[in-house]
XYZ file of C-alpha atoms in Angstrom:
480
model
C 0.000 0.000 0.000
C 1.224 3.436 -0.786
C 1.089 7.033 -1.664
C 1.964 7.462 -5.539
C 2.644 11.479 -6.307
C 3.892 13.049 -9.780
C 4.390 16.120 -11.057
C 5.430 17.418 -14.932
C 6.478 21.085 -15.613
C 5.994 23.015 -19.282
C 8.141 25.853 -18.140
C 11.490 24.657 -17.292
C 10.786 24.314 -13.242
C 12.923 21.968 -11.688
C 10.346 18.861 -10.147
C 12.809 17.220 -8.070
C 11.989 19.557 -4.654
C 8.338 19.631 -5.670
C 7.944 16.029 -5.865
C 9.579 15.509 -2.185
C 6.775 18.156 -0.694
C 3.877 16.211 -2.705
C 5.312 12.470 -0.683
C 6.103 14.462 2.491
C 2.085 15.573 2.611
C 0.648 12.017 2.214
C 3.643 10.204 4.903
C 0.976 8.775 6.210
C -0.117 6.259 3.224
C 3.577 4.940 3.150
C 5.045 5.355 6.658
C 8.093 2.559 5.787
C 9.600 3.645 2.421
C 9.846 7.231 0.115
C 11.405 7.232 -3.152
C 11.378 9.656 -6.128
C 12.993 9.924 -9.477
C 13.531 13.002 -11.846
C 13.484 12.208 -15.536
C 13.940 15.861 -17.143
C 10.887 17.574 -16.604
C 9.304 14.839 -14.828
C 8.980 13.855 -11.393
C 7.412 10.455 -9.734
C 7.356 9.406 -6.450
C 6.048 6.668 -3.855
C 5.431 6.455 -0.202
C 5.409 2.640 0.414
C 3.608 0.721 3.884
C 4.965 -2.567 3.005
C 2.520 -5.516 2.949
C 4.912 -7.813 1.184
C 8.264 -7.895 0.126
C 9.157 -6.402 3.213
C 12.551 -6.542 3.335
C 13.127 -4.795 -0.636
C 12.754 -1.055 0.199
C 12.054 0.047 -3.604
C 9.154 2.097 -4.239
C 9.964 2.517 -8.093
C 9.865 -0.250 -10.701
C 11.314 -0.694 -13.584
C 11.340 -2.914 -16.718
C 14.747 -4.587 -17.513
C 16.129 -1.653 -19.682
C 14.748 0.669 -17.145
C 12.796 2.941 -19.747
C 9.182 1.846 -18.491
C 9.075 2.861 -15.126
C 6.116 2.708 -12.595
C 4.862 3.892 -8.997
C 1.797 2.145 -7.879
C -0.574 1.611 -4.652
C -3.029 -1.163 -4.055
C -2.643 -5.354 -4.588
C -2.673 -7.375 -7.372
C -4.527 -10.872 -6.629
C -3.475 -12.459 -9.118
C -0.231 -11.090 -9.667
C 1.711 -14.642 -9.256
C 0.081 -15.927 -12.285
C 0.658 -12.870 -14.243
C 4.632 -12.801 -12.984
C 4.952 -16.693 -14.196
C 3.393 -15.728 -17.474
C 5.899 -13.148 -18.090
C 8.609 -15.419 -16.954
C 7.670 -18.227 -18.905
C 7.985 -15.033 -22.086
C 11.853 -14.001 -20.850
C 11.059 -11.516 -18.700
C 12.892 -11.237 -15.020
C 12.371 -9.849 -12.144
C 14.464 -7.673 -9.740
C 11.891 -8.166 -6.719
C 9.051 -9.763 -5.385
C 6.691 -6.818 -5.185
C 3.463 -7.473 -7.299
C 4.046 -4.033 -8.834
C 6.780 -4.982 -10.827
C 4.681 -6.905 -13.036
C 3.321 -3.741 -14.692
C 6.164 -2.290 -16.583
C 6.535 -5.899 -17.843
C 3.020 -6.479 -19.193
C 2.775 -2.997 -20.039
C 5.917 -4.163 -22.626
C 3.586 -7.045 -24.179
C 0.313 -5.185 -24.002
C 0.549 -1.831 -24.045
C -2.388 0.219 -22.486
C -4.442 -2.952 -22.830
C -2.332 -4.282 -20.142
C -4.451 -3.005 -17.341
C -7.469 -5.001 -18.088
C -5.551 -8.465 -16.826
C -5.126 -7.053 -13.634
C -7.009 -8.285 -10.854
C -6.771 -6.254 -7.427
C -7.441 -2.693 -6.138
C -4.537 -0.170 -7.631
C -4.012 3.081 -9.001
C -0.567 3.517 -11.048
C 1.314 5.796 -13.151
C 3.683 4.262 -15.654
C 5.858 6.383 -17.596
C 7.240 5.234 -21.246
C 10.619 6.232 -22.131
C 10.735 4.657 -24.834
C 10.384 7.738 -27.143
C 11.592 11.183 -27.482
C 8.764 12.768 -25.417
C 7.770 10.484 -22.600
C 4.446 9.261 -22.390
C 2.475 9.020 -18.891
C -0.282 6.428 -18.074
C -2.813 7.067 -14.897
C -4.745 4.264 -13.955
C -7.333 2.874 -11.486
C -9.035 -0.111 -10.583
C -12.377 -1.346 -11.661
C -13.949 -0.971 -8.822
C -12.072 2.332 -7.813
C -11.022 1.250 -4.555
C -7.738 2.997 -4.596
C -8.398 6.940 -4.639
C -5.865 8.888 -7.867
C -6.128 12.456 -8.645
C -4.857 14.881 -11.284
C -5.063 18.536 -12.172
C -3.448 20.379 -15.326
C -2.976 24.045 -16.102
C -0.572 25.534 -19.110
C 2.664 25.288 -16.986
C 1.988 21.724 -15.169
C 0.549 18.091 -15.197
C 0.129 17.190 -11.238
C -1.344 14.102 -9.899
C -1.608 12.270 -6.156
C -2.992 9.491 -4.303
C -5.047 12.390 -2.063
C -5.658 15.921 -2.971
C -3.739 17.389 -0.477
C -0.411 16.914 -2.009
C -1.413 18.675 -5.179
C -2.895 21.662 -2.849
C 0.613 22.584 -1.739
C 1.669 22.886 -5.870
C -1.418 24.676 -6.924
C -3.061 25.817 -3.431
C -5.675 28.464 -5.258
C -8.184 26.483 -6.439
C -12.080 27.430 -6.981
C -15.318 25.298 -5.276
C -16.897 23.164 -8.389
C -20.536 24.122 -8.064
C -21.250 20.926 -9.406
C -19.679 18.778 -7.183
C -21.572 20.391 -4.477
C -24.806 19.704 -6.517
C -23.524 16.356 -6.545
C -23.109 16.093 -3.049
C -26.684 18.298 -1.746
C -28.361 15.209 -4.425
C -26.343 11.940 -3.384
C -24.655 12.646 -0.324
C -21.118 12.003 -1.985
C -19.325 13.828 -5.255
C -19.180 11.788 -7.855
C -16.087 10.770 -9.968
C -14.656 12.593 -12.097
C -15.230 15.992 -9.640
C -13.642 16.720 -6.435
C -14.604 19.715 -4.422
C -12.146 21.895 -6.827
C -12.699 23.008 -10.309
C -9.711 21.893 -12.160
C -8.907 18.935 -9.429
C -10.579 15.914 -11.100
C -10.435 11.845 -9.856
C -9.142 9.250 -12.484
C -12.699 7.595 -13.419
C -12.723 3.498 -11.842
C -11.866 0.733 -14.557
C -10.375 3.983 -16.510
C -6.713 5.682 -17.892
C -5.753 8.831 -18.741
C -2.955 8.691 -21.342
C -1.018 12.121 -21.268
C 1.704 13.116 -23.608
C 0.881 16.096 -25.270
C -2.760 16.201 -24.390
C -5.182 14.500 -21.829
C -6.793 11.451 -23.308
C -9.361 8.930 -20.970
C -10.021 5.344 -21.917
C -12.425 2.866 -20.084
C -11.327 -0.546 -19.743
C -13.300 -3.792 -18.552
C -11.546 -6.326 -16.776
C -10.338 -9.325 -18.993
C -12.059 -13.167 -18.926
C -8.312 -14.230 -19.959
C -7.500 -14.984 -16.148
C -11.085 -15.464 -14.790
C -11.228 -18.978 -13.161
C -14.810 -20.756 -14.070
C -16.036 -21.103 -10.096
C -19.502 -22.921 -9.925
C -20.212 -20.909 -6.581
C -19.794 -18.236 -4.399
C -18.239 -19.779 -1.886
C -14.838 -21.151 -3.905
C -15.009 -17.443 -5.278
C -15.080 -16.197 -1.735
C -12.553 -18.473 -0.808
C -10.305 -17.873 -3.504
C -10.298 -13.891 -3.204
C -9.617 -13.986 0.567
C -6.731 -16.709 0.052
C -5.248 -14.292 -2.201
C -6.381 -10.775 -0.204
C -4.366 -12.720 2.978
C -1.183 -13.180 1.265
C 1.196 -10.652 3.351
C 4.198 -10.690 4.850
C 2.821 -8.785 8.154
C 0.017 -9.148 10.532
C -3.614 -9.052 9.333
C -6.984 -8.975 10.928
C -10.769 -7.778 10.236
C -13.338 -5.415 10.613
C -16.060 -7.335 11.984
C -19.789 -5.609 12.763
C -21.579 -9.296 13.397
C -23.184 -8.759 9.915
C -23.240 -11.563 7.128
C -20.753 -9.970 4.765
C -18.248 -9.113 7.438
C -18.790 -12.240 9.386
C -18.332 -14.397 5.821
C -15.184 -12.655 5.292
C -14.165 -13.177 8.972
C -14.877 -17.105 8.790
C -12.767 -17.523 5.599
C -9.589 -15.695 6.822
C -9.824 -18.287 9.029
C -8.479 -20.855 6.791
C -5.387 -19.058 6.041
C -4.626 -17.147 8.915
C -3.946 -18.867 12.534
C -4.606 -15.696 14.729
C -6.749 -13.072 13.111
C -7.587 -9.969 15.445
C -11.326 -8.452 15.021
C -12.415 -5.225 15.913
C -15.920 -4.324 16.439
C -17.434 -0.783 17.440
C -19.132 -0.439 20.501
C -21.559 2.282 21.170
C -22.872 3.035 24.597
C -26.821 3.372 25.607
C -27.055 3.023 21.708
C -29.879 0.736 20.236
C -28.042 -0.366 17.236
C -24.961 -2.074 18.531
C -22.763 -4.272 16.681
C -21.178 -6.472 19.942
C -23.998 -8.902 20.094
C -23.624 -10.500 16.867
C -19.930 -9.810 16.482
C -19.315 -12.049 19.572
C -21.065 -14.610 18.094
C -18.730 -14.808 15.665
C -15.603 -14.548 17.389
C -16.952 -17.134 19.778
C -17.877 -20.137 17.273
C -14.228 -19.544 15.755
C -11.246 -19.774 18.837
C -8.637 -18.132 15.892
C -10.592 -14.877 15.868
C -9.677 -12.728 19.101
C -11.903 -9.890 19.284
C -11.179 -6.184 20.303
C -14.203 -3.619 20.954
C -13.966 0.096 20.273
C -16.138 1.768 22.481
C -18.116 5.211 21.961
C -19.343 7.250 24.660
C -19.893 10.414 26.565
C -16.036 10.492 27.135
C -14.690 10.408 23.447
C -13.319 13.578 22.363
C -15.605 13.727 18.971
C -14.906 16.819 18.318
C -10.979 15.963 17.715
C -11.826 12.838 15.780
C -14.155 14.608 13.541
C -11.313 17.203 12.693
C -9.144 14.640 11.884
C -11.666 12.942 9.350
C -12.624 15.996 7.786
C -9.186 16.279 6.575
C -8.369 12.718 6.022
C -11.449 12.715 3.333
C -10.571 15.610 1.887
C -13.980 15.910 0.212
C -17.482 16.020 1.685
C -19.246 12.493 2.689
C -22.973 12.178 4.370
C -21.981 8.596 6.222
C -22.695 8.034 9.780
C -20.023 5.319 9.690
C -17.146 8.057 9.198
C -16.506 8.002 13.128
C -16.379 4.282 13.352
C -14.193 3.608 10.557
C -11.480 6.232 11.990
C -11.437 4.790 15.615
C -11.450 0.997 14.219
C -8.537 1.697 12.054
C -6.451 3.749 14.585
C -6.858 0.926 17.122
C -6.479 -1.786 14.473
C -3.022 -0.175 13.743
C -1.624 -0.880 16.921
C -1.566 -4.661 16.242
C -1.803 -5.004 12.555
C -1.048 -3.751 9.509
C -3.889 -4.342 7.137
C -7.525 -5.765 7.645
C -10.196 -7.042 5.511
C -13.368 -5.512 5.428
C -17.066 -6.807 3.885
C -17.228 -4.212 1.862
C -18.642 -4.687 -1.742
C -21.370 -7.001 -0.959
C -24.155 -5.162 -1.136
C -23.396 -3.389 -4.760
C -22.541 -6.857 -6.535
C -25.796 -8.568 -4.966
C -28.266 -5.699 -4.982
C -29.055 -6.196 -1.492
C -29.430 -2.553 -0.074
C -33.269 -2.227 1.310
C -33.478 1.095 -0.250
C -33.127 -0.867 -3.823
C -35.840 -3.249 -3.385
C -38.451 -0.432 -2.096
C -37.566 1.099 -5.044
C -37.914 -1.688 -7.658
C -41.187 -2.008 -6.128
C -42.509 1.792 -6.293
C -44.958 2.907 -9.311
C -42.496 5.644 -9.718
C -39.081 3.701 -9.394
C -36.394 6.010 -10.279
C -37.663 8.956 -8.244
C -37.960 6.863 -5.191
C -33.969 5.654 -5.946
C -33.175 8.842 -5.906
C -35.279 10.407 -2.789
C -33.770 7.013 -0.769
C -30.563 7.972 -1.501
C -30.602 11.695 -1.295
C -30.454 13.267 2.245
C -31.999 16.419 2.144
C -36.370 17.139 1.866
C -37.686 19.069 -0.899
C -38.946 21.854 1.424
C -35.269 21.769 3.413
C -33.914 22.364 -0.239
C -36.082 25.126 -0.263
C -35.538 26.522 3.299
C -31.819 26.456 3.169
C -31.187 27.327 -0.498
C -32.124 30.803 -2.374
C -30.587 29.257 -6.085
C -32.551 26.065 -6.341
C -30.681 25.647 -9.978
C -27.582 24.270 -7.416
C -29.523 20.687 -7.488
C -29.269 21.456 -11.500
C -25.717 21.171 -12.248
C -24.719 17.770 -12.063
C -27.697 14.648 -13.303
C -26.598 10.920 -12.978
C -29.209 9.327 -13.414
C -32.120 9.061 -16.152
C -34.727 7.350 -16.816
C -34.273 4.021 -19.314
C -35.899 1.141 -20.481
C -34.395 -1.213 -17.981
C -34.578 0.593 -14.271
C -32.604 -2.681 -13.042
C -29.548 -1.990 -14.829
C -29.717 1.908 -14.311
C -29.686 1.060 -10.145
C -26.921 -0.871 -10.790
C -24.523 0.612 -12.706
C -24.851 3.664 -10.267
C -24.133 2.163 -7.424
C -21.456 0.300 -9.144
C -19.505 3.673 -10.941
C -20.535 6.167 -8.590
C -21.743 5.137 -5.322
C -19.435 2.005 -4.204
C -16.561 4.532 -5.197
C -17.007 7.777 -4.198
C -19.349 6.987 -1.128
C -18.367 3.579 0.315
C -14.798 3.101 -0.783
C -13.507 6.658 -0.616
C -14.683 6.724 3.035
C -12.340 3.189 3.852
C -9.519 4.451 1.902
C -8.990 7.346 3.208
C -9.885 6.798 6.702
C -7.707 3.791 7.135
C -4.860 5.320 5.408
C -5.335 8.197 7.777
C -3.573 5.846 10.075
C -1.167 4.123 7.899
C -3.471 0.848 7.652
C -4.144 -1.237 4.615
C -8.046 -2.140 3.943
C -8.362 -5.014 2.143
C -11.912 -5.773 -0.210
C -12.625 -9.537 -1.121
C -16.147 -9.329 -2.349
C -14.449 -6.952 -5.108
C -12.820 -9.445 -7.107
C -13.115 -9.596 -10.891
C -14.312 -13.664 -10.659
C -17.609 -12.484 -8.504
C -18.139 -9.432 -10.698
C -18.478 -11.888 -13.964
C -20.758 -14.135 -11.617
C -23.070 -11.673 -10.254
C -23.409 -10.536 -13.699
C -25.298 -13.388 -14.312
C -27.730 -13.294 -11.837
C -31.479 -12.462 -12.528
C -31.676 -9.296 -10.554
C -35.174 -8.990 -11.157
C -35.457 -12.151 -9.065
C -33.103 -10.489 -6.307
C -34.747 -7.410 -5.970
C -38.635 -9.311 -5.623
C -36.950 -11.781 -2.940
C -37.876 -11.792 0.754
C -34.536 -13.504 1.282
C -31.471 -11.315 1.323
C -28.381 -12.074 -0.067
C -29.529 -15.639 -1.159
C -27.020 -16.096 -2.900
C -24.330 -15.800 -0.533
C -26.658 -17.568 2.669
C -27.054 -20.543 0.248
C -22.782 -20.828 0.062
């Protein structure tokens, strides 16, 4: 896991002190390892929190005739298949980091390369290969891993977090439309950020950049997609590969299915695997009950409670997640998330969360009484929106502020519209945003199993009609 930070000048400016202010300002996404490297008028850079590899301090990687070069954050599942593939094809290896892959397949693939990967990532790969260098952003399908670029006529800047390019460009103007996005769906969605000319690298998407900004969509490859017959080898499969580490790992577990599946599994690859559970005091909806359950039935689990009450200093914590997000999120799981991961991070290094579940199997409540309204769409949208038409009103003299920004529209097949918003927008820039930066906050790795390419292709296939008219949640996954 890391902090990836780059920087190109059009005027001459020397990058090699800018790029060491950008990695300084996100130390806390790669507390074990910096690096940088200057190539002209180009500078890339890396924060690393080793998961693996632990020992190789490298942060940059390069092909063999070092003129590909790449920094990168995230995991690659299925990175050992892709490395002995590439071996097997003359290519060798310097290290055992699962970023060192991508130069290589980047040399038999080119751009196309990114649709065989398999994890959460966001990269920038730079090809020397030519007399002006050309630069490669890109994210994961999912968008679990957060990337972020701006470009004016003197420079091409782009981070892991926003705050890094803030203190290269620090005047920046609100985006009206990003607050439209967030007044209508309680999150901005990708590509805006709170600033005008501060955008986010789109999920399953590159931008290409050599003399001008290009953006290409991708779709994860069937080349390395195993043929499971359930979800439960799926399951199985993604956390056996999302537990591969070289340092301590444990779980956030709230006693709910997803979480508690997750939980279960690590079991059969890790021997001690610390849980942590929020606790709220003289709080009806408490997560200990059914997380004890869990930890009790399995003697490997060892649980840990976070408790809220009258003496935690919200007020501090709230500060500190304001700036950690960096852009505005209407969660009430925002204060949980920080104080699991900052007491998670004094006995592991990464955890594995359930997070994912409820996008790939349609389960969300709000979905179903939705599907089953006479006016579909406009109940998605009120159910997901936070704020009452006459609020709106009250608290707004422009009303043409809820104007600026429109997602979603009404089509033949209301199933599919549902679904691919939650799946672009929502899971990214609401759900995954929030764990990202929250956990990273406090230099701790969150780890996503449900989001694996193999269960994307398989909930494809599911009749989400049938889901959404079910009584029985998550049948699919209770049936495993």
């Amino acid at each position: 896991m890391c902090g990836i930070a780059g920087v190109v000048y059009f005027d001459g400016h020397n990058p090699s002190s800018t790029i060491e202010k950008m990695l300084k300002e996100q130390k806390h996404r790669g507390p074990t390892t910096s690096q940088s490297i200057s190539i002209k008028n180009i500078a890339i850079g890396s924060v690393r929190l080793s998961m693996r590899d632990v020992d190789n301090k490298d942060a940059i990687f390069f092909n063999e005739k070092r003129d590909i070069v790449v920094v990168y954050n995230g995991e690659i599942y299925n990175y050992l298949c892709l490395k002995n593939f590439l071996i097997k094809n003359g290519h060798s290896f310097a290290t055992e980091n699962d970023a060192e892959i991508i130069p290589h397949l980047y040399e038999m693939y080119g751009r196309n390369f990114v649709q065989y990967l398999d994890g959460m990532f966001a990269f920038c790969l730079i090809d020397m290969r030519s007399k002006f260098p050309k630069i490669i952003l890109g994210r994961d399908h999912f968008g679990v891993k957060p990337l972020y670029y701006y470009k004016d006529a003197s420079s091409f800047v782009f981070a892991s977090e926003i705050k890094p390019i803030l203190t290269i460009v620090p005047k920046q103007k609100l985006d009206e439309k990003a607050i439209s996005s967030y007044l209508k769906y309680r999150f901005v969605a990708n590509p805006l950020t709170p600033f005008k000319n501060i955008k986010k690298v789109k999920p399953s998407s590159i931008i290409i950049f050599r003399e001008k900004l290009i953006s290409r969509k991708y779709f994860p490859s069937t080349k390395y997609v195993h043929n499971y017959n359930n979800v439960f080898n799926i399951l199985k499969k993604s956390v056996e590969q999302n537990t591969e580490a070289d340092v301590k790992l444990g779980c956030f577990l709230s006693g709910g299915l997803d979480s508690s599946i997750i939980s279960c599994l690590m079991t059969k690859f890790i021997k001690r695997i610390p849980s942590f559970t929020i606790q709220y005091e003289n709080f009806l909806l408490n997560e200990l009950e059914y997380a004890n359950l869990v930890s009790q039935s399995y003697k490997n689990i060892i649980s840990n409670y976070v408790c809220v009450n009258s003496k935690t200093d919200l007020v501090n914590v709230i500060e500190k997640i304001v700036l950690a997000l960096e852009e505005p999120i209407y969660s009430t799981v925002t204060v949980a998330t920080y104080l699991l991961s900052q007491q998670a991070k004094k006995q592991v290094s990464g955890v594995l969360t359930g997070d994912g579940s409820d996008e790939l199997f349609m389960s969300y409540q709000y979905l179903k009484k939705s599907f089953a309204s006479k006016i579909p769409l406009e109940c998605y949208k009120k159910n997901i929106g936070w704020l009452s038409n006459n609020v709106k009103h009250f608290l707004f003299y422009d009303q043409n502020i809820f104007n600026k920004i429109k997602l979603l529209r009404e089509t033949k097949n209301i199933i599919n519209t549902f679904r691919d918003f939650e799946l672009k927008y929502r899971l990214s820039d609401y759900h995954l945003l929030r764990v990202d930066k929250l956990t990273m906050a406090n230099s701790i790795e969150a780890r996503v199993p449900f989001l694996c390419t193999n269960l994307l292709y398989f909930t494809n296939k599911l009749d989400l009609k049938k889901i959404l008219m079910s009584k029985n949640e998550k049948e699919e996954l209770k049936r495993a």
